[in-house]
Coordinates of C-alpha atoms in Angstrom, one line a residue:
M1 CA -41.9 36.0 -72.2
D2 CA -42.9 32.4 -71.8
S3 CA -39.8 31.1 -72.9
L4 CA -37.8 33.7 -71.5
N5 CA -39.0 32.6 -67.4
T6 CA -39.1 28.9 -69.0
F7 CA -35.0 29.7 -69.7
T8 CA -35.0 31.5 -66.4
S9 CA -36.5 28.7 -64.4
T10 CA -34.3 26.5 -66.0
I11 CA -31.5 27.6 -64.9
G12 CA -32.1 28.4 -61.7
A13 CA -33.1 25.0 -61.3
S14 CA -29.8 23.6 -62.6
L15 CA -28.0 26.4 -60.2
L16 CA -29.9 25.0 -57.2
F17 CA -29.9 21.4 -57.7
Y18 CA -26.0 21.6 -59.1
T19 CA -25.2 24.0 -55.5
S20 CA -27.5 21.0 -53.2
Y21 CA -25.0 18.5 -54.8
K22 CA -21.8 19.6 -54.5
I23 CA -22.9 20.8 -50.2
I24 CA -24.3 17.0 -49.8
D25 CA -21.2 15.8 -51.5
T26 CA -18.7 17.4 -49.6
A27 CA -21.0 16.9 -46.1
R28 CA -20.6 13.3 -46.8
L29 CA -17.0 13.6 -47.6
Y30 CA -16.5 14.5 -44.0
L31 CA -18.8 12.6 -42.5
R32 CA -18.4 9.2 -43.9
P33 CA -16.3 6.6 -42.1
S34 CA -12.6 6.0 -43.1
G35 CA -11.4 3.7 -45.5
L36 CA -8.1 2.9 -43.6
H37 CA -8.7 -0.3 -42.4
R38 CA -8.8 -1.7 -45.7
Y39 CA -5.3 -1.5 -45.2
L40 CA -4.5 -3.6 -42.2
Y41 CA -4.5 -7.1 -43.1
T42 CA -1.8 -9.4 -42.5
D43 CA 0.0 -10.9 -45.8
A44 CA 0.6 -14.7 -46.0
R45 CA 3.5 -15.4 -43.3
G46 CA 0.8 -13.9 -40.5
Q47 CA 2.5 -10.7 -40.8
G48 CA 1.3 -7.5 -39.9
A49 CA 0.7 -4.6 -41.7
W50 CA 3.4 -1.7 -41.5
A51 CA 3.1 2.1 -43.4
F52 CA 6.2 4.1 -44.3
V53 CA 6.1 7.8 -42.6
T54 CA 8.6 10.6 -43.6
G55 CA 9.6 13.0 -42.4
S56 CA 8.2 11.1 -39.2
S57 CA 10.2 13.0 -36.6
S58 CA 8.4 16.5 -35.4
G59 CA 4.9 17.8 -36.7
I60 CA 2.4 16.5 -39.0
G61 CA 4.7 12.9 -39.5
K62 CA 5.2 12.5 -36.5
N63 CA 1.8 12.6 -35.0
L64 CA 0.5 10.6 -38.8
A65 CA 3.3 7.6 -37.1
F66 CA 1.4 7.6 -33.6
E67 CA -2.7 7.8 -35.1
L68 CA -1.3 5.0 -37.8
A69 CA 0.0 2.6 -34.6
S70 CA -3.2 3.4 -32.5
H71 CA -5.0 1.9 -35.8
G72 CA -2.9 -1.4 -35.4
F73 CA -0.1 -0.6 -38.8
N74 CA 3.6 -1.4 -37.8
I75 CA 5.5 1.7 -38.3
V76 CA 9.0 2.6 -40.8
L77 CA 10.0 6.5 -39.0
H78 CA 12.1 8.2 -41.5
G79 CA 14.0 11.7 -41.0
R80 CA 17.4 12.9 -41.3
N81 CA 18.3 13.2 -36.9
P82 CA 18.8 9.4 -35.3
R83 CA 18.0 10.6 -31.7
K84 CA 14.8 12.2 -32.5
L85 CA 14.1 9.4 -34.7
E86 CA 15.1 6.8 -31.3
T87 CA 12.9 9.2 -29.0
V88 CA 10.2 9.3 -31.7
R89 CA 10.5 5.0 -31.4
D90 CA 10.4 5.0 -27.9
E91 CA 7.4 7.4 -27.1
L92 CA 6.0 5.2 -29.9
Q93 CA 6.6 1.4 -28.4
T94 CA 5.8 3.0 -24.8
T95 CA 2.5 4.7 -26.3
H96 CA 1.6 1.3 -28.3
P97 CA 3.9 -1.6 -26.9
R98 CA 2.3 -3.8 -29.5
T99 CA 4.0 -2.0 -32.2
E100 CA 6.7 -2.8 -34.4
V101 CA 9.2 0.3 -35.6
R102 CA 11.6 0.5 -37.9
I103 CA 14.5 3.9 -38.5
I104 CA 15.5 4.9 -41.7
V105 CA 18.2 7.9 -41.8
A106 CA 18.3 9.8 -44.6
D107 CA 18.7 13.4 -45.1
A108 CA 16.0 14.0 -48.5
S109 CA 17.2 17.7 -48.8
Q110 CA 20.8 15.7 -50.0
C111 CA 18.8 13.1 -52.2
H112 CA 20.1 15.7 -55.0
R113 CA 23.6 14.7 -54.7
P114 CA 25.0 11.5 -55.6
D115 CA 25.3 9.0 -53.4
A116 CA 24.1 11.0 -50.9
I117 CA 21.4 8.4 -50.8
D118 CA 21.0 4.9 -51.5
F119 CA 17.8 4.1 -52.4
A120 CA 18.5 0.4 -53.0
R121 CA 19.4 -0.1 -48.9
I122 CA 16.5 1.7 -48.2
R123 CA 13.9 -0.9 -50.9
D124 CA 15.6 -4.2 -49.4
E125 CA 14.7 -2.8 -45.3
V126 CA 11.3 -2.9 -46.1
A127 CA 11.3 -5.0 -48.7
S128 CA 10.3 -8.1 -46.0
L129 CA 8.0 -6.3 -44.7
H130 CA 4.7 -6.4 -45.3
L131 CA 4.2 -2.9 -46.1
T132 CA 0.7 -2.1 -46.8
V133 CA 1.3 2.3 -46.9
L134 CA 3.5 4.4 -47.6
V135 CA 3.0 8.3 -46.6
N136 CA 5.6 11.3 -48.6
C137 CA 5.2 13.2 -45.9
A138 CA 8.9 15.2 -45.0
G139 CA 9.2 18.3 -46.2
S140 CA 10.2 22.1 -44.8
G141 CA 9.8 25.1 -46.5
P142 CA 13.1 27.6 -47.0
T143 CA 14.7 28.9 -43.9
P144 CA 14.8 31.9 -43.3
A145 CA 10.9 32.4 -44.4
F146 CA 9.2 34.3 -46.1
G147 CA 11.8 36.0 -48.2
G148 CA 12.3 37.2 -52.3
L149 CA 13.3 34.5 -54.3
E150 CA 16.3 36.6 -54.9
T151 CA 16.9 36.6 -51.1
Y152 CA 18.0 33.6 -50.9
E153 CA 21.5 31.0 -51.7
R154 CA 21.5 28.9 -55.0
E155 CA 21.7 25.4 -52.3
D156 CA 18.5 26.8 -50.1
I157 CA 16.2 26.4 -53.0
V158 CA 18.2 23.3 -54.6
E159 CA 18.1 21.4 -51.6
S160 CA 14.1 22.8 -51.0
L161 CA 13.2 22.2 -54.2
A162 CA 15.3 18.2 -53.3
L163 CA 13.5 17.7 -50.1
N164 CA 9.6 18.8 -51.2
A165 CA 10.2 17.1 -54.9
I166 CA 12.5 15.0 -55.8
F167 CA 12.7 12.7 -53.0
P168 CA 9.2 11.8 -52.6
A169 CA 9.4 11.5 -56.5
V170 CA 12.1 9.0 -56.2
L171 CA 11.3 7.4 -53.0
T172 CA 7.5 6.6 -54.3
A173 CA 9.3 4.8 -57.7
T174 CA 11.5 2.8 -55.4
L175 CA 8.6 1.7 -53.0
L176 CA 5.7 1.1 -55.6
P177 CA 6.9 -2.6 -57.0
I178 CA 7.0 -3.2 -52.9
L179 CA 3.2 -1.7 -52.2
R180 CA 2.2 -3.7 -55.5
G181 CA 3.5 -7.0 -53.4
Q182 CA 5.7 -7.4 -56.4
H183 CA 8.5 -8.1 -54.0
T184 CA 6.5 -10.1 -51.7
P185 CA 6.2 -13.8 -51.4
D186 CA 3.3 -15.1 -51.3
T187 CA 1.3 -12.1 -53.2
E188 CA -1.8 -14.0 -54.2
K189 CA -2.1 -15.7 -51.0
L190 CA -2.8 -12.4 -48.5
T191 CA -5.1 -13.1 -45.9
T192 CA -7.2 -11.2 -43.6
T193 CA -9.5 -12.3 -40.1
A194 CA -12.2 -13.1 -43.0
G195 CA -10.2 -14.6 -45.3
P196 CA -7.9 -14.4 -48.7
T197 CA -8.2 -11.3 -50.1
R198 CA -6.6 -9.2 -52.7
R199 CA -3.3 -7.0 -52.1
R200 CA -4.3 -3.3 -51.0
A201 CA -2.1 -0.6 -50.5
L202 CA -2.3 3.1 -49.5
I203 CA 0.1 6.2 -51.1
I204 CA -0.8 9.2 -48.9
N205 CA 1.0 12.5 -50.4
I206 CA 1.0 15.6 -47.6
G207 CA 0.7 18.5 -49.9
S208 CA 0.6 22.0 -49.5
V209 CA -2.5 25.3 -50.3
T210 CA 1.0 26.6 -51.2
D211 CA 1.0 25.4 -54.7
D212 CA -0.8 27.4 -56.2
G213 CA 2.1 29.9 -55.9
F214 CA 2.0 31.6 -52.6
P215 CA 5.0 34.8 -52.1
L216 CA 7.4 34.4 -50.3
V217 CA 7.9 31.0 -50.1
S218 CA 8.1 30.9 -54.3
F219 CA 10.3 27.8 -54.4
Y220 CA 8.8 26.0 -51.1
S221 CA 5.4 26.0 -53.5
A222 CA 7.0 25.0 -56.6
G223 CA 7.9 21.9 -54.9
K224 CA 5.1 21.3 -53.4
S225 CA 3.3 21.7 -56.3
A226 CA 5.3 19.4 -58.3
T227 CA 4.6 16.5 -55.8
H228 CA 0.9 16.9 -56.1
T229 CA 1.4 17.5 -60.0
L230 CA 3.3 13.7 -59.2
H231 CA 0.7 11.5 -57.2
K232 CA -2.6 12.5 -59.8
A233 CA -0.6 11.4 -62.4
I234 CA 0.6 8.0 -60.7
A235 CA -3.2 7.7 -60.0
R236 CA -4.5 8.1 -63.6
E237 CA -0.6 5.6 -64.3
A238 CA -2.4 3.6 -62.0
A239 CA -6.2 3.9 -63.9
L240 CA -4.3 3.7 -67.3
D241 CA -2.4 0.0 -66.6
G242 CA -5.1 -1.4 -64.5
W243 CA -4.1 -1.5 -60.5
D244 CA -5.9 1.3 -59.5
K245 CA -8.5 -1.0 -57.6
D246 CA -5.1 -2.3 -55.6
V247 CA -3.4 0.9 -54.4
E248 CA -4.6 4.2 -53.7
I249 CA -3.3 7.3 -54.1
I250 CA -4.1 10.3 -53.0
S251 CA -2.7 14.4 -52.8
H252 CA -4.1 16.4 -49.4
R253 CA -3.4 19.8 -49.4
I254 CA -2.6 21.1 -45.8
S255 CA -3.0 24.3 -45.3
A256 CA -1.7 26.7 -42.2
V257 CA -1.0 24.3 -38.8
T258 CA 0.2 24.9 -35.2
G259 CA 2.6 22.0 -33.6
V260 CA 4.9 22.2 -35.9
S261 CA 9.3 23.5 -36.8
H262 CA 8.1 26.9 -37.4
T263 CA 4.8 27.5 -35.5
Q264 CA 3.2 26.7 -32.6
A265 CA 1.1 29.1 -31.6
A266 CA -2.5 28.0 -29.9
P267 CA -4.0 26.4 -32.1
S268 CA -7.7 27.9 -34.0
L269 CA -10.3 27.1 -36.4
I270 CA -8.9 28.1 -39.3
R271 CA -5.1 26.7 -38.1
P272 CA -5.2 23.5 -36.0
D273 CA -2.9 20.9 -34.0
A274 CA -0.9 18.8 -36.2
R275 CA -2.9 16.0 -34.2
T276 CA -5.8 17.2 -35.7
V277 CA -5.1 17.6 -38.9
A278 CA -3.4 14.1 -38.9
K279 CA -6.3 12.6 -38.1
A280 CA -8.4 14.3 -40.8
I281 CA -5.6 12.7 -43.2
L282 CA -6.2 9.6 -42.4
A283 CA -10.1 9.7 -42.0
R284 CA -10.0 10.9 -45.4
T285 CA -8.9 7.4 -46.7
G286 CA -11.0 6.0 -49.1
C287 CA -13.2 8.6 -49.8
G288 CA -12.4 8.0 -53.5
R289 CA -11.2 11.3 -54.8
K290 CA -7.9 12.1 -55.4
T291 CA -7.1 15.2 -53.9
V292 CA -8.7 16.8 -51.1
V293 CA -7.9 19.6 -48.6
P294 CA -8.7 16.7 -45.2
Y295 CA -9.2 19.5 -42.2
W296 CA -12.9 21.0 -42.8
G297 CA -12.0 24.3 -41.7
H298 CA -8.6 24.6 -44.4
A299 CA -12.1 23.3 -46.6
A300 CA -14.3 26.1 -45.9
L301 CA -11.5 28.8 -46.3
Q302 CA -10.2 27.2 -49.8
G303 CA -14.2 27.0 -50.9
V304 CA -14.8 30.7 -49.9
L305 CA -11.5 31.8 -52.1
A306 CA -12.4 29.7 -54.8
I307 CA -15.9 32.3 -55.3
L308 CA -13.9 35.6 -55.4
P309 CA -12.2 37.6 -57.8
T310 CA -8.6 36.2 -58.7
A311 CA -7.4 40.0 -57.8
L312 CA -9.2 40.0 -54.6
V313 CA -7.5 36.5 -53.6
D314 CA -4.1 38.0 -54.6
A315 CA -4.8 40.4 -51.8
V316 CA -6.3 38.0 -49.5
I317 CA -2.9 35.6 -50.0
N318 CA 0.1 38.6 -50.2
G319 CA -2.3 39.9 -46.7
A320 CA -1.8 36.9 -45.3
M321 CA 2.0 36.3 -46.0
R322 CA 2.7 39.5 -45.1
E323 CA 1.6 39.0 -41.5
E324 CA 3.0 35.3 -41.4
R325 CA 6.4 37.4 -42.6
R326 CA 6.1 39.8 -40.1
G327 CA 5.7 37.4 -36.9
Q328 CA 8.4 36.0 -38.1
E329 CA 10.8 39.4 -38.0
E330 CA 9.4 39.6 -34.7
G331 CA 10.1 36.1 -33.6
R332 CA 13.7 36.6 -35.1
Q333 CA 14.2 40.3 -32.9
R334 CA 12.7 38.9 -29.4

């Protein structure tokens, strides 16, 4: 009996210790200061830091561009609609007059087509910039949304996968040498106001909790899963080859957001607006994790789902997606 009591006490104490550790570790993640300042420094030519934000003509991408500008970064805006990008550029420069802005127009959904996007041209356009941040945010669900896989045309599926998986992979491969300083003059002489420093860069992936496999957005889920895995793999490559101290790579898993193309509802605790999510993403910079749910409300919801039985999780997800589909159908009928 004494042995049994000792065993159960040990198990209980271990569980209590583990639970306490997880609570403290989670609290630290959402309370710690951002490490974004590490990537805001001038190079040997005196050029300020630049951030390249894909999909920045609206939604989370646009808000990330504004947040990065507010911290002092110059911005490369990317999108497929030049008029929208020009409008965002004008808004940015009105709000942040000292911010330099460049525009790159490329339809990411067409990157699977030969010669549709000249990645070498994109590389050459930013090679002379002091690029320290890349945000892979371009992405979109299928249109019309919330249908079974068999309801979509071949081209819908291919373009979605190109947009959500192929484009960020090829763009990251194209820009990684620049981010690592391999195409920047005098890379050993980078300076900040405090003096010489080692080059540092940041790669952010804007993913989705649907990467776990959500119904009615099946190939969108597949694309987001691919990109999430890609960034985890790159982070391990960095550690393998010893440049992980120079480039921080983090993948953010986002849940429901409003103020984006497909949802303009009023924000709530579990469906914040795009600006709130953008702030949360940048706040998690330097947290030391390779994957994170940046907004605490989303993280709390994911934490609850993580302890539920699989069958119940499936029922919750299916119920939520059923409601999303109903809302979309009602919206189209109005």
